JSON list of C-alpha atoms in Angstrom, two decimals:
[
{"chain": "A", "resi": 1, "resn": "MET", "atom": "CA", "xyz": [-46.33, -2.96, 21.43]},
{"chain": "A", "resi": 2, "resn": "ALA", "atom": "CA", "xyz": [-44.74, -0.17, 23.32]},
{"chain": "A", "resi": 3, "resn": "GLY", "atom": "CA", "xyz": [-47.78, 2.05, 22.69]},
{"chain": "A", "resi": 4, "resn": "LYS", "atom": "CA", "xyz": [-50.26, -0.50, 24.03]},
{"chain": "A", "resi": 5, "resn": "ALA", "atom": "CA", "xyz": [-48.11, -0.98, 27.27]},
{"chain": "A", "resi": 6, "resn": "ARG", "atom": "CA", "xyz": [-47.73, 2.59, 27.86]},
{"chain": "A", "resi": 7, "resn": "ARG", "atom": "CA", "xyz": [-51.50, 2.90, 27.40]},
{"chain": "A", "resi": 8, "resn": "ILE", "atom": "CA", "xyz": [-51.90, 0.41, 30.31]},
{"chain": "A", "resi": 9, "resn": "PHE", "atom": "CA", "xyz": [-50.20, 2.73, 32.67]},
{"chain": "A", "resi": 10, "resn": "GLY", "atom": "CA", "xyz": [-51.98, 6.12, 32.17]},
{"chain": "A", "resi": 11, "resn": "GLY", "atom": "CA", "xyz": [-53.62, 5.68, 29.19]},
{"chain": "A", "resi": 12, "resn": "ILE", "atom": "CA", "xyz": [-56.82, 3.83, 29.68]},
{"chain": "A", "resi": 13, "resn": "SER", "atom": "CA", "xyz": [-60.25, 4.44, 31.26]},
{"chain": "A", "resi": 14, "resn": "MET", "atom": "CA", "xyz": [-60.48, 3.26, 34.69]},
{"chain": "A", "resi": 15, "resn": "GLY", "atom": "CA", "xyz": [-63.74, 4.06, 35.90]},
{"chain": "A", "resi": 16, "resn": "TRP", "atom": "CA", "xyz": [-65.34, 2.83, 39.13]},
{"chain": "A", "resi": 17, "resn": "PRO", "atom": "CA", "xyz": [-67.23, -0.10, 37.38]},
{"chain": "A", "resi": 18, "resn": "ALA", "atom": "CA", "xyz": [-64.04, -1.11, 35.83]},
{"chain": "A", "resi": 19, "resn": "VAL", "atom": "CA", "xyz": [-62.18, -1.22, 38.95]},
{"chain": "A", "resi": 20, "resn": "VAL", "atom": "CA", "xyz": [-65.16, -3.43, 40.64]},
{"chain": "A", "resi": 21, "resn": "VAL", "atom": "CA", "xyz": [-64.99, -5.87, 37.56]},
{"chain": "A", "resi": 22, "resn": "PHE", "atom": "CA", "xyz": [-61.23, -6.06, 37.74]},
{"chain": "A", "resi": 23, "resn": "ALA", "atom": "CA", "xyz": [-61.23, -6.65, 41.33]},
{"chain": "A", "resi": 24, "resn": "LEU", "atom": "CA", "xyz": [-63.86, -9.59, 41.12]},
{"chain": "A", "resi": 25, "resn": "VAL", "atom": "CA", "xyz": [-62.18, -11.17, 37.88]},
{"chain": "A", "resi": 26, "resn": "ALA", "atom": "CA", "xyz": [-58.65, -10.77, 39.60]},
{"chain": "A", "resi": 27, "resn": "GLY", "atom": "CA", "xyz": [-59.85, -12.23, 43.03]},
{"chain": "A", "resi": 28, "resn": "ALA", "atom": "CA", "xyz": [-61.73, -15.20, 41.36]},
{"chain": "A", "resi": 29, "resn": "TYR", "atom": "CA", "xyz": [-58.77, -16.02, 39.05]},
{"chain": "A", "resi": 30, "resn": "THR", "atom": "CA", "xyz": [-56.31, -15.86, 41.95]},
{"chain": "A", "resi": 31, "resn": "GLY", "atom": "CA", "xyz": [-58.75, -18.23, 44.12]},
{"chain": "A", "resi": 32, "resn": "LEU", "atom": "CA", "xyz": [-59.01, -20.77, 41.23]},
{"chain": "A", "resi": 33, "resn": "MET", "atom": "CA", "xyz": [-55.14, -20.83, 40.70]},
{"chain": "A", "resi": 34, "resn": "GLY", "atom": "CA", "xyz": [-54.71, -21.30, 44.55]},
{"chain": "A", "resi": 35, "resn": "SER", "atom": "CA", "xyz": [-57.19, -24.12, 44.41]},
{"chain": "A", "resi": 36, "resn": "LEU", "atom": "CA", "xyz": [-56.37, -26.36, 41.65]},
{"chain": "A", "resi": 37, "resn": "PRO", "atom": "CA", "xyz": [-54.15, -29.37, 42.22]},
{"chain": "A", "resi": 38, "resn": "VAL", "atom": "CA", "xyz": [-52.53, -28.88, 38.80]},
{"chain": "A", "resi": 39, "resn": "THR", "atom": "CA", "xyz": [-51.19, -25.44, 39.70]},
{"chain": "A", "resi": 40, "resn": "ALA", "atom": "CA", "xyz": [-49.28, -26.51, 42.95]},
{"chain": "A", "resi": 41, "resn": "GLY", "atom": "CA", "xyz": [-45.73, -25.58, 42.87]},
{"chain": "A", "resi": 42, "resn": "THR", "atom": "CA", "xyz": [-46.19, -23.64, 39.48]},
{"chain": "A", "resi": 43, "resn": "SER", "atom": "CA", "xyz": [-46.03, -19.98, 38.38]},
{"chain": "A", "resi": 44, "resn": "PHE", "atom": "CA", "xyz": [-49.69, -20.15, 38.10]},
{"chain": "A", "resi": 45, "resn": "ARG", "atom": "CA", "xyz": [-50.32, -20.50, 41.85]},
{"chain": "A", "resi": 46, "resn": "ASP", "atom": "CA", "xyz": [-47.72, -17.74, 42.68]},
{"chain": "A", "resi": 47, "resn": "ILE", "atom": "CA", "xyz": [-50.27, -15.14, 42.12]},
{"chain": "A", "resi": 48, "resn": "ALA", "atom": "CA", "xyz": [-52.40, -16.46, 45.26]},
{"chain": "A", "resi": 49, "resn": "ILE", "atom": "CA", "xyz": [-49.01, -16.33, 47.34]},
{"chain": "A", "resi": 50, "resn": "MET", "atom": "CA", "xyz": [-46.62, -13.77, 46.04]},
{"chain": "A", "resi": 51, "resn": "HIS", "atom": "CA", "xyz": [-47.17, -10.18, 44.99]},
{"chain": "A", "resi": 52, "resn": "GLU", "atom": "CA", "xyz": [-45.47, -9.62, 41.76]},
{"chain": "A", "resi": 53, "resn": "TRP", "atom": "CA", "xyz": [-48.81, -9.33, 39.87]},
{"chain": "A", "resi": 54, "resn": "TRP", "atom": "CA", "xyz": [-50.65, -7.18, 42.51]},
{"chain": "A", "resi": 55, "resn": "ILE", "atom": "CA", "xyz": [-47.98, -4.59, 42.16]},
{"chain": "A", "resi": 56, "resn": "VAL", "atom": "CA", "xyz": [-48.49, -4.59, 38.64]},
{"chain": "A", "resi": 57, "resn": "PHE", "atom": "CA", "xyz": [-52.46, -4.32, 39.23]},
{"chain": "A", "resi": 58, "resn": "ALA", "atom": "CA", "xyz": [-51.98, -1.43, 41.80]},
{"chain": "A", "resi": 59, "resn": "PHE", "atom": "CA", "xyz": [-49.49, 0.28, 39.41]},
{"chain": "A", "resi": 60, "resn": "ALA", "atom": "CA", "xyz": [-52.18, 0.12, 36.47]},
{"chain": "A", "resi": 61, "resn": "ILE", "atom": "CA", "xyz": [-54.99, 1.55, 38.59]},
{"chain": "A", "resi": 62, "resn": "ALA", "atom": "CA", "xyz": [-53.23, 4.36, 40.32]},
{"chain": "A", "resi": 63, "resn": "THR", "atom": "CA", "xyz": [-51.64, 5.47, 37.19]},
{"chain": "A", "resi": 64, "resn": "ASN", "atom": "CA", "xyz": [-55.13, 5.80, 35.46]},
{"chain": "A", "resi": 65, "resn": "ALA", "atom": "CA", "xyz": [-56.66, 7.97, 38.14]},
{"chain": "A", "resi": 66, "resn": "GLU", "atom": "CA", "xyz": [-56.65, 11.63, 37.73]},
{"chain": "A", "resi": 67, "resn": "LYS", "atom": "CA", "xyz": [-55.88, 12.59, 41.30]},
{"chain": "A", "resi": 68, "resn": "GLY", "atom": "CA", "xyz": [-54.06, 11.07, 44.24]},
{"chain": "A", "resi": 69, "resn": "TRP", "atom": "CA", "xyz": [-56.98, 10.54, 46.43]},
{"chain": "A", "resi": 70, "resn": "GLN", "atom": "CA", "xyz": [-58.67, 8.89, 43.57]},
{"chain": "A", "resi": 71, "resn": "ALA", "atom": "CA", "xyz": [-55.84, 6.44, 43.13]},
{"chain": "A", "resi": 72, "resn": "ALA", "atom": "CA", "xyz": [-55.88, 5.76, 47.10]},
{"chain": "A", "resi": 73, "resn": "LEU", "atom": "CA", "xyz": [-59.64, 4.88, 46.91]},
{"chain": "A", "resi": 74, "resn": "LYS", "atom": "CA", "xyz": [-59.56, 2.74, 43.76]},
{"chain": "A", "resi": 75, "resn": "VAL", "atom": "CA", "xyz": [-56.46, 0.82, 44.76]},
{"chain": "A", "resi": 76, "resn": "PHE", "atom": "CA", "xyz": [-58.17, 0.17, 48.24]},
{"chain": "A", "resi": 77, "resn": "VAL", "atom": "CA", "xyz": [-61.35, -0.75, 46.87]},
{"chain": "A", "resi": 78, "resn": "PHE", "atom": "CA", "xyz": [-59.81, -3.04, 44.47]},
{"chain": "A", "resi": 79, "resn": "PHE", "atom": "CA", "xyz": [-58.17, -5.20, 47.01]},
{"chain": "A", "resi": 80, "resn": "LEU", "atom": "CA", "xyz": [-61.00, -4.82, 49.50]},
{"chain": "A", "resi": 81, "resn": "ILE", "atom": "CA", "xyz": [-62.91, -6.56, 46.66]},
{"chain": "A", "resi": 82, "resn": "SER", "atom": "CA", "xyz": [-60.45, -8.71, 45.23]},
{"chain": "A", "resi": 83, "resn": "GLN", "atom": "CA", "xyz": [-59.12, -10.57, 48.44]},
{"chain": "A", "resi": 84, "resn": "PRO", "atom": "CA", "xyz": [-62.28, -11.63, 49.80]},
{"chain": "A", "resi": 85, "resn": "ALA", "atom": "CA", "xyz": [-63.28, -12.78, 46.34]},
{"chain": "A", "resi": 86, "resn": "CYS", "atom": "CA", "xyz": [-60.25, -14.98, 46.40]},
{"chain": "A", "resi": 87, "resn": "PHE", "atom": "CA", "xyz": [-60.92, -16.51, 49.64]},
{"chain": "A", "resi": 88, "resn": "ALA", "atom": "CA", "xyz": [-64.63, -16.93, 48.81]},
{"chain": "A", "resi": 89, "resn": "VAL", "atom": "CA", "xyz": [-63.45, -19.19, 45.73]},
{"chain": "A", "resi": 90, "resn": "GLU", "atom": "CA", "xyz": [-60.96, -21.13, 47.72]},
{"chain": "A", "resi": 91, "resn": "VAL", "atom": "CA", "xyz": [-63.70, -21.89, 50.19]},
{"chain": "A", "resi": 92, "resn": "LEU", "atom": "CA", "xyz": [-65.92, -22.84, 47.58]},
{"chain": "A", "resi": 93, "resn": "MET", "atom": "CA", "xyz": [-63.29, -24.93, 45.83]},
{"chain": "A", "resi": 94, "resn": "GLY", "atom": "CA", "xyz": [-62.55, -26.88, 49.21]},
{"chain": "A", "resi": 95, "resn": "GLN", "atom": "CA", "xyz": [-59.08, -25.50, 49.49]},
{"chain": "A", "resi": 96, "resn": "LEU", "atom": "CA", "xyz": [-59.93, -23.76, 52.82]},
{"chain": "A", "resi": 97, "resn": "SER", "atom": "CA", "xyz": [-62.40, -23.90, 55.18]},
{"chain": "A", "resi": 98, "resn": "ALA", "atom": "CA", "xyz": [-64.64, -20.72, 55.88]},
{"chain": "A", "resi": 99, "resn": "GLU", "atom": "CA", "xyz": [-62.99, -20.41, 59.32]},
{"chain": "A", "resi": 100, "resn": "MET", "atom": "CA", "xyz": [-59.24, -20.68, 58.12]},
{"chain": "A", "resi": 101, "resn": "ALA", "atom": "CA", "xyz": [-60.35, -18.32, 55.28]},
{"chain": "A", "resi": 102, "resn": "TRP", "atom": "CA", "xyz": [-61.62, -15.77, 57.88]},
{"chain": "A", "resi": 103, "resn": "TYR", "atom": "CA", "xyz": [-58.43, -16.29, 59.92]},
{"chain": "A", "resi": 104, "resn": "TYR", "atom": "CA", "xyz": [-56.11, -15.59, 57.08]},
{"chain": "A", "resi": 105, "resn": "TYR", "atom": "CA", "xyz": [-57.95, -12.46, 55.69]},
{"chain": "A", "resi": 106, "resn": "SER", "atom": "CA", "xyz": [-58.61, -11.00, 59.37]},
{"chain": "A", "resi": 107, "resn": "THR", "atom": "CA", "xyz": [-55.04, -11.43, 60.65]},
{"chain": "A", "resi": 108, "resn": "ASN", "atom": "CA", "xyz": [-53.21, -10.62, 57.65]},
{"chain": "A", "resi": 109, "resn": "TRP", "atom": "CA", "xyz": [-54.77, -9.56, 54.33]},
{"chain": "A", "resi": 110, "resn": "PHE", "atom": "CA", "xyz": [-57.40, -6.97, 55.85]},
{"chain": "A", "resi": 111, "resn": "LYS", "atom": "CA", "xyz": [-54.33, -5.30, 57.66]},
{"chain": "A", "resi": 112, "resn": "MET", "atom": "CA", "xyz": [-52.43, -5.24, 54.13]},
{"chain": "A", "resi": 113, "resn": "THR", "atom": "CA", "xyz": [-55.58, -3.88, 52.42]},
{"chain": "A", "resi": 114, "resn": "LEU", "atom": "CA", "xyz": [-55.78, -0.80, 54.79]},
{"chain": "A", "resi": 115, "resn": "LEU", "atom": "CA", "xyz": [-52.12, -0.09, 53.75]},
{"chain": "A", "resi": 116, "resn": "THR", "atom": "CA", "xyz": [-53.11, 0.22, 50.21]},
{"chain": "A", "resi": 117, "resn": "LEU", "atom": "CA", "xyz": [-55.29, 3.17, 50.95]},
{"chain": "A", "resi": 118, "resn": "PRO", "atom": "CA", "xyz": [-52.07, 5.32, 51.53]},
{"chain": "A", "resi": 119, "resn": "GLY", "atom": "CA", "xyz": [-50.06, 3.16, 49.17]},
{"chain": "A", "resi": 120, "resn": "GLY", "atom": "CA", "xyz": [-52.52, 4.09, 46.27]},
{"chain": "A", "resi": 121, "resn": "TYR", "atom": "CA", "xyz": [-51.72, 7.72, 46.90]},
{"chain": "A", "resi": 122, "resn": "VAL", "atom": "CA", "xyz": [-47.96, 7.16, 46.68]},
{"chain": "A", "resi": 123, "resn": "ALA", "atom": "CA", "xyz": [-48.07, 4.94, 44.04]},
{"chain": "A", "resi": 124, "resn": "HIS", "atom": "CA", "xyz": [-50.06, 7.74, 41.80]},
{"chain": "A", "resi": 125, "resn": "LEU", "atom": "CA", "xyz": [-46.82, 9.79, 42.31]},
{"chain": "A", "resi": 126, "resn": "ILE", "atom": "CA", "xyz": [-45.12, 7.48, 39.53]},
{"chain": "A", "resi": 127, "resn": "ARG", "atom": "CA", "xyz": [-47.29, 9.62, 37.06]},
{"chain": "A", "resi": 128, "resn": "ARG", "atom": "CA", "xyz": [-44.91, 12.50, 37.88]},
{"chain": "A", "resi": 129, "resn": "GLN", "atom": "CA", "xyz": [-42.04, 13.10, 35.68]},
{"chain": "A", "resi": 130, "resn": "ASP", "atom": "CA", "xyz": [-39.74, 14.20, 38.33]},
{"chain": "A", "resi": 131, "resn": "PRO", "atom": "CA", "xyz": [-37.28, 12.65, 40.94]},
{"chain": "A", "resi": 132, "resn": "LEU", "atom": "CA", "xyz": [-39.83, 11.80, 43.67]},
{"chain": "A", "resi": 133, "resn": "GLY", "atom": "CA", "xyz": [-41.72, 9.77, 40.93]},
{"chain": "A", "resi": 134, "resn": "CYS", "atom": "CA", "xyz": [-38.67, 7.97, 39.89]},
{"chain": "A", "resi": 135, "resn": "VAL", "atom": "CA", "xyz": [-38.13, 7.25, 43.70]},
{"chain": "A", "resi": 136, "resn": "VAL", "atom": "CA", "xyz": [-41.34, 5.79, 44.09]},
{"chain": "A", "resi": 137, "resn": "LEU", "atom": "CA", "xyz": [-41.22, 3.89, 40.85]},
{"chain": "A", "resi": 138, "resn": "GLY", "atom": "CA", "xyz": [-37.76, 2.58, 41.58]},
{"chain": "A", "resi": 139, "resn": "LEU", "atom": "CA", "xyz": [-38.80, 1.35, 44.91]},
{"chain": "A", "resi": 140, "resn": "GLY", "atom": "CA", "xyz": [-41.78, -0.68, 43.07]},
{"chain": "A", "resi": 141, "resn": "CYS", "atom": "CA", "xyz": [-39.12, -1.96, 40.68]},
{"chain": "A", "resi": 142, "resn": "ALA", "atom": "CA", "xyz": [-37.00, -3.01, 43.70]},
{"chain": "A", "resi": 143, "resn": "PHE", "atom": "CA", "xyz": [-39.74, -5.01, 45.20]},
{"chain": "A", "resi": 144, "resn": "GLU", "atom": "CA", "xyz": [-40.01, -6.88, 41.75]},
{"chain": "A", "resi": 145, "resn": "ALA", "atom": "CA", "xyz": [-36.32, -7.51, 41.65]},
{"chain": "A", "resi": 146, "resn": "VAL", "atom": "CA", "xyz": [-36.26, -8.95, 45.21]},
{"chain": "A", "resi": 147, "resn": "LEU", "atom": "CA", "xyz": [-39.23, -11.11, 44.22]},
{"chain": "A", "resi": 148, "resn": "GLY", "atom": "CA", "xyz": [-37.36, -12.10, 40.83]},
{"chain": "A", "resi": 149, "resn": "ILE", "atom": "CA", "xyz": [-34.29, -13.00, 42.71]},
{"chain": "A", "resi": 150, "resn": "HIS", "atom": "CA", "xyz": [-36.27, -15.36, 44.97]},
{"chain": "A", "resi": 151, "resn": "TYR", "atom": "CA", "xyz": [-37.96, -17.09, 41.86]},
{"chain": "A", "resi": 152, "resn": "VAL", "atom": "CA", "xyz": [-34.46, -17.36, 40.29]},
{"chain": "A", "resi": 153, "resn": "GLY", "atom": "CA", "xyz": [-33.60, -19.61, 42.97]},
{"chain": "A", "resi": 154, "resn": "GLN", "atom": "CA", "xyz": [-36.75, -21.75, 42.77]},
{"chain": "A", "resi": 155, "resn": "VAL", "atom": "CA", "xyz": [-35.99, -22.16, 39.25]},
{"chain": "A", "resi": 156, "resn": "ILE", "atom": "CA", "xyz": [-32.33, -23.21, 39.99]},
{"chain": "A", "resi": 157, "resn": "ALA", "atom": "CA", "xyz": [-33.69, -25.83, 42.43]},
{"chain": "A", "resi": 158, "resn": "ARG", "atom": "CA", "xyz": [-36.73, -27.11, 40.46]},
{"chain": "A", "resi": 159, "resn": "PRO", "atom": "CA", "xyz": [-36.33, -26.10, 36.76]},
{"chain": "A", "resi": 160, "resn": "PRO", "atom": "CA", "xyz": [-38.36, -25.15, 34.98]},
{"chain": "A", "resi": 161, "resn": "PHE", "atom": "CA", "xyz": [-41.01, -24.32, 38.00]},
{"chain": "A", "resi": 162, "resn": "HIS", "atom": "CA", "xyz": [-41.39, -20.51, 38.62]},
{"chain": "A", "resi": 163, "resn": "LEU", "atom": "CA", "xyz": [-39.68, -19.71, 35.21]},
{"chain": "A", "resi": 164, "resn": "LEU", "atom": "CA", "xyz": [-42.92, -17.61, 34.20]},
{"chain": "A", "resi": 165, "resn": "SER", "atom": "CA", "xyz": [-43.04, -15.79, 37.64]},
{"chain": "A", "resi": 166, "resn": "THR", "atom": "CA", "xyz": [-39.22, -14.92, 37.07]},
{"chain": "A", "resi": 167, "resn": "LEU", "atom": "CA", "xyz": [-40.23, -13.42, 33.82]},
{"chain": "A", "resi": 168, "resn": "VAL", "atom": "CA", "xyz": [-42.95, -11.53, 35.12]},
{"chain": "A", "resi": 169, "resn": "CYS", "atom": "CA", "xyz": [-40.95, -9.83, 37.74]},
{"chain": "A", "resi": 170, "resn": "PHE", "atom": "CA", "xyz": [-38.25, -8.61, 35.26]},
{"chain": "A", "resi": 171, "resn": "GLY", "atom": "CA", "xyz": [-40.25, -7.95, 32.39]},
{"chain": "A", "resi": 172, "resn": "ALA", "atom": "CA", "xyz": [-42.36, -5.87, 34.81]},
{"chain": "A", "resi": 173, "resn": "ILE", "atom": "CA", "xyz": [-39.35, -3.84, 35.83]},
{"chain": "A", "resi": 174, "resn": "ALA", "atom": "CA", "xyz": [-38.67, -3.26, 32.03]},
{"chain": "A", "resi": 175, "resn": "VAL", "atom": "CA", "xyz": [-42.06, -2.02, 31.16]},
{"chain": "A", "resi": 176, "resn": "PHE", "atom": "CA", "xyz": [-42.29, 0.27, 34.18]},
{"chain": "A", "resi": 177, "resn": "VAL", "atom": "CA", "xyz": [-39.09, 2.00, 33.41]},
{"chain": "A", "resi": 178, "resn": "ALA", "atom": "CA", "xyz": [-39.45, 2.03, 29.67]},
{"chain": "A", "resi": 179, "resn": "GLN", "atom": "CA", "xyz": [-42.87, 3.10, 29.38]},
{"chain": "A", "resi": 180, "resn": "ILE", "atom": "CA", "xyz": [-43.77, 5.20, 32.51]},
{"chain": "A", "resi": 181, "resn": "GLN", "atom": "CA", "xyz": [-40.65, 7.08, 32.57]},
{"chain": "A", "resi": 182, "resn": "ARG", "atom": "CA", "xyz": [-40.38, 9.14, 29.52]},
{"chain": "A", "resi": 183, "resn": "SER", "atom": "CA", "xyz": [-36.78, 10.45, 29.50]},
{"chain": "A", "resi": 184, "resn": "ARG", "atom": "CA", "xyz": [-33.52, 8.65, 29.52]},
{"chain": "A", "resi": 185, "resn": "GLY", "atom": "CA", "xyz": [-32.13, 10.54, 32.68]},
{"chain": "A", "resi": 186, "resn": "ARG", "atom": "CA", "xyz": [-35.31, 9.64, 34.78]},
{"chain": "A", "resi": 187, "resn": "ARG", "atom": "CA", "xyz": [-35.13, 5.92, 33.60]},
{"chain": "A", "resi": 188, "resn": "ILE", "atom": "CA", "xyz": [-31.40, 5.96, 34.76]},
{"chain": "A", "resi": 189, "resn": "LEU", "atom": "CA", "xyz": [-32.39, 7.44, 38.17]},
{"chain": "A", "resi": 190, "resn": "THR", "atom": "CA", "xyz": [-35.45, 5.10, 38.66]},
{"chain": "A", "resi": 191, "resn": "LEU", "atom": "CA", "xyz": [-32.65, 1.91, 37.97]},
{"chain": "A", "resi": 192, "resn": "ALA", "atom": "CA", "xyz": [-30.25, 3.56, 40.28]},
{"chain": "A", "resi": 193, "resn": "VAL", "atom": "CA", "xyz": [-33.04, 3.71, 43.24]},
{"chain": "A", "resi": 194, "resn": "ALA", "atom": "CA", "xyz": [-34.22, 0.00, 42.43]},
{"chain": "A", "resi": 195, "resn": "GLY", "atom": "CA", "xyz": [-30.69, -1.16, 42.41]},
{"chain": "A", "resi": 196, "resn": "VAL", "atom": "CA", "xyz": [-29.56, 0.42, 45.64]},
{"chain": "A", "resi": 197, "resn": "ALA", "atom": "CA", "xyz": [-32.88, -0.56, 47.27]},
{"chain": "A", "resi": 198, "resn": "THR", "atom": "CA", "xyz": [-32.56, -4.01, 45.93]},
{"chain": "A", "resi": 199, "resn": "ALA", "atom": "CA", "xyz": [-28.90, -4.33, 47.24]},
{"chain": "A", "resi": 200, "resn": "ALA", "atom": "CA", "xyz": [-30.18, -2.86, 50.66]},
{"chain": "A", "resi": 201, "resn": "VAL", "atom": "CA", "xyz": [-32.67, -5.80, 50.94]},
{"chain": "A", "resi": 202, "resn": "ALA", "atom": "CA", "xyz": [-30.19, -8.31, 49.96]},
{"chain": "A", "resi": 203, "resn": "GLY", "atom": "CA", "xyz": [-27.75, -7.15, 52.34]},
{"chain": "A", "resi": 204, "resn": "TRP", "atom": "CA", "xyz": [-30.38, -7.17, 54.87]},
{"chain": "A", "resi": 205, "resn": "VAL", "atom": "CA", "xyz": [-31.26, -10.81, 54.33]},
{"chain": "A", "resi": 206, "resn": "LEU", "atom": "CA", "xyz": [-27.63, -12.27, 53.98]},
{"chain": "A", "resi": 207, "resn": "ALA", "atom": "CA", "xyz": [-26.76, -10.61, 57.49]},
{"chain": "A", "resi": 208, "resn": "THR", "atom": "CA", "xyz": [-29.97, -11.66, 59.27]},
{"chain": "A", "resi": 209, "resn": "GLY", "atom": "CA", "xyz": [-30.42, -15.09, 57.62]},
{"chain": "A", "resi": 210, "resn": "SER", "atom": "CA", "xyz": [-34.09, -13.97, 56.66]},
{"chain": "A", "resi": 211, "resn": "THR", "atom": "CA", "xyz": [-36.19, -15.28, 54.05]},
{"chain": "A", "resi": 212, "resn": "LEU", "atom": "CA", "xyz": [-38.87, -13.93, 51.94]}
]
């Protein structure tokens, strides 16, 4: 199992055809989960609302690229295809009107997609077995941790809703640290960065009264 997890992050072929197919499948699945009434309020719809799975997808693509610029382009193209595919399915399923889908995409998701271009380049740095790679991976883990803490609150409020998403967030951290980093010291440094970043976000939320 550990070997298979490690192959996902740096040991599989992720050529352009695979990226396009991956994007179409991920986008269509997300649109479907965001449209089916039975998924409302459950972990299955979270992929259409939150970001925990998309971090995993981006890391998988970035770590399987040979060069930083390839990672940047592939992650960017993945989101450039997957997000419109998601909205297209939601329109076809009657979840959104075409006008509303375009509004959400043009005012929010397209801007976020543009950020994945430099984001993919930065994510590629987690392949490096050095302190910089630890910092980048630690920040990714912190993002998952913050989302996981958010989901814990949801589980407590309405058990067992969002329990699966909670497990995905903390499971992703465990896989990232154990399978991407190859030494005990780098794993500790990655977790330390993640802990500090998560604590900083938690402190900011408490101080400002903000929500995710």
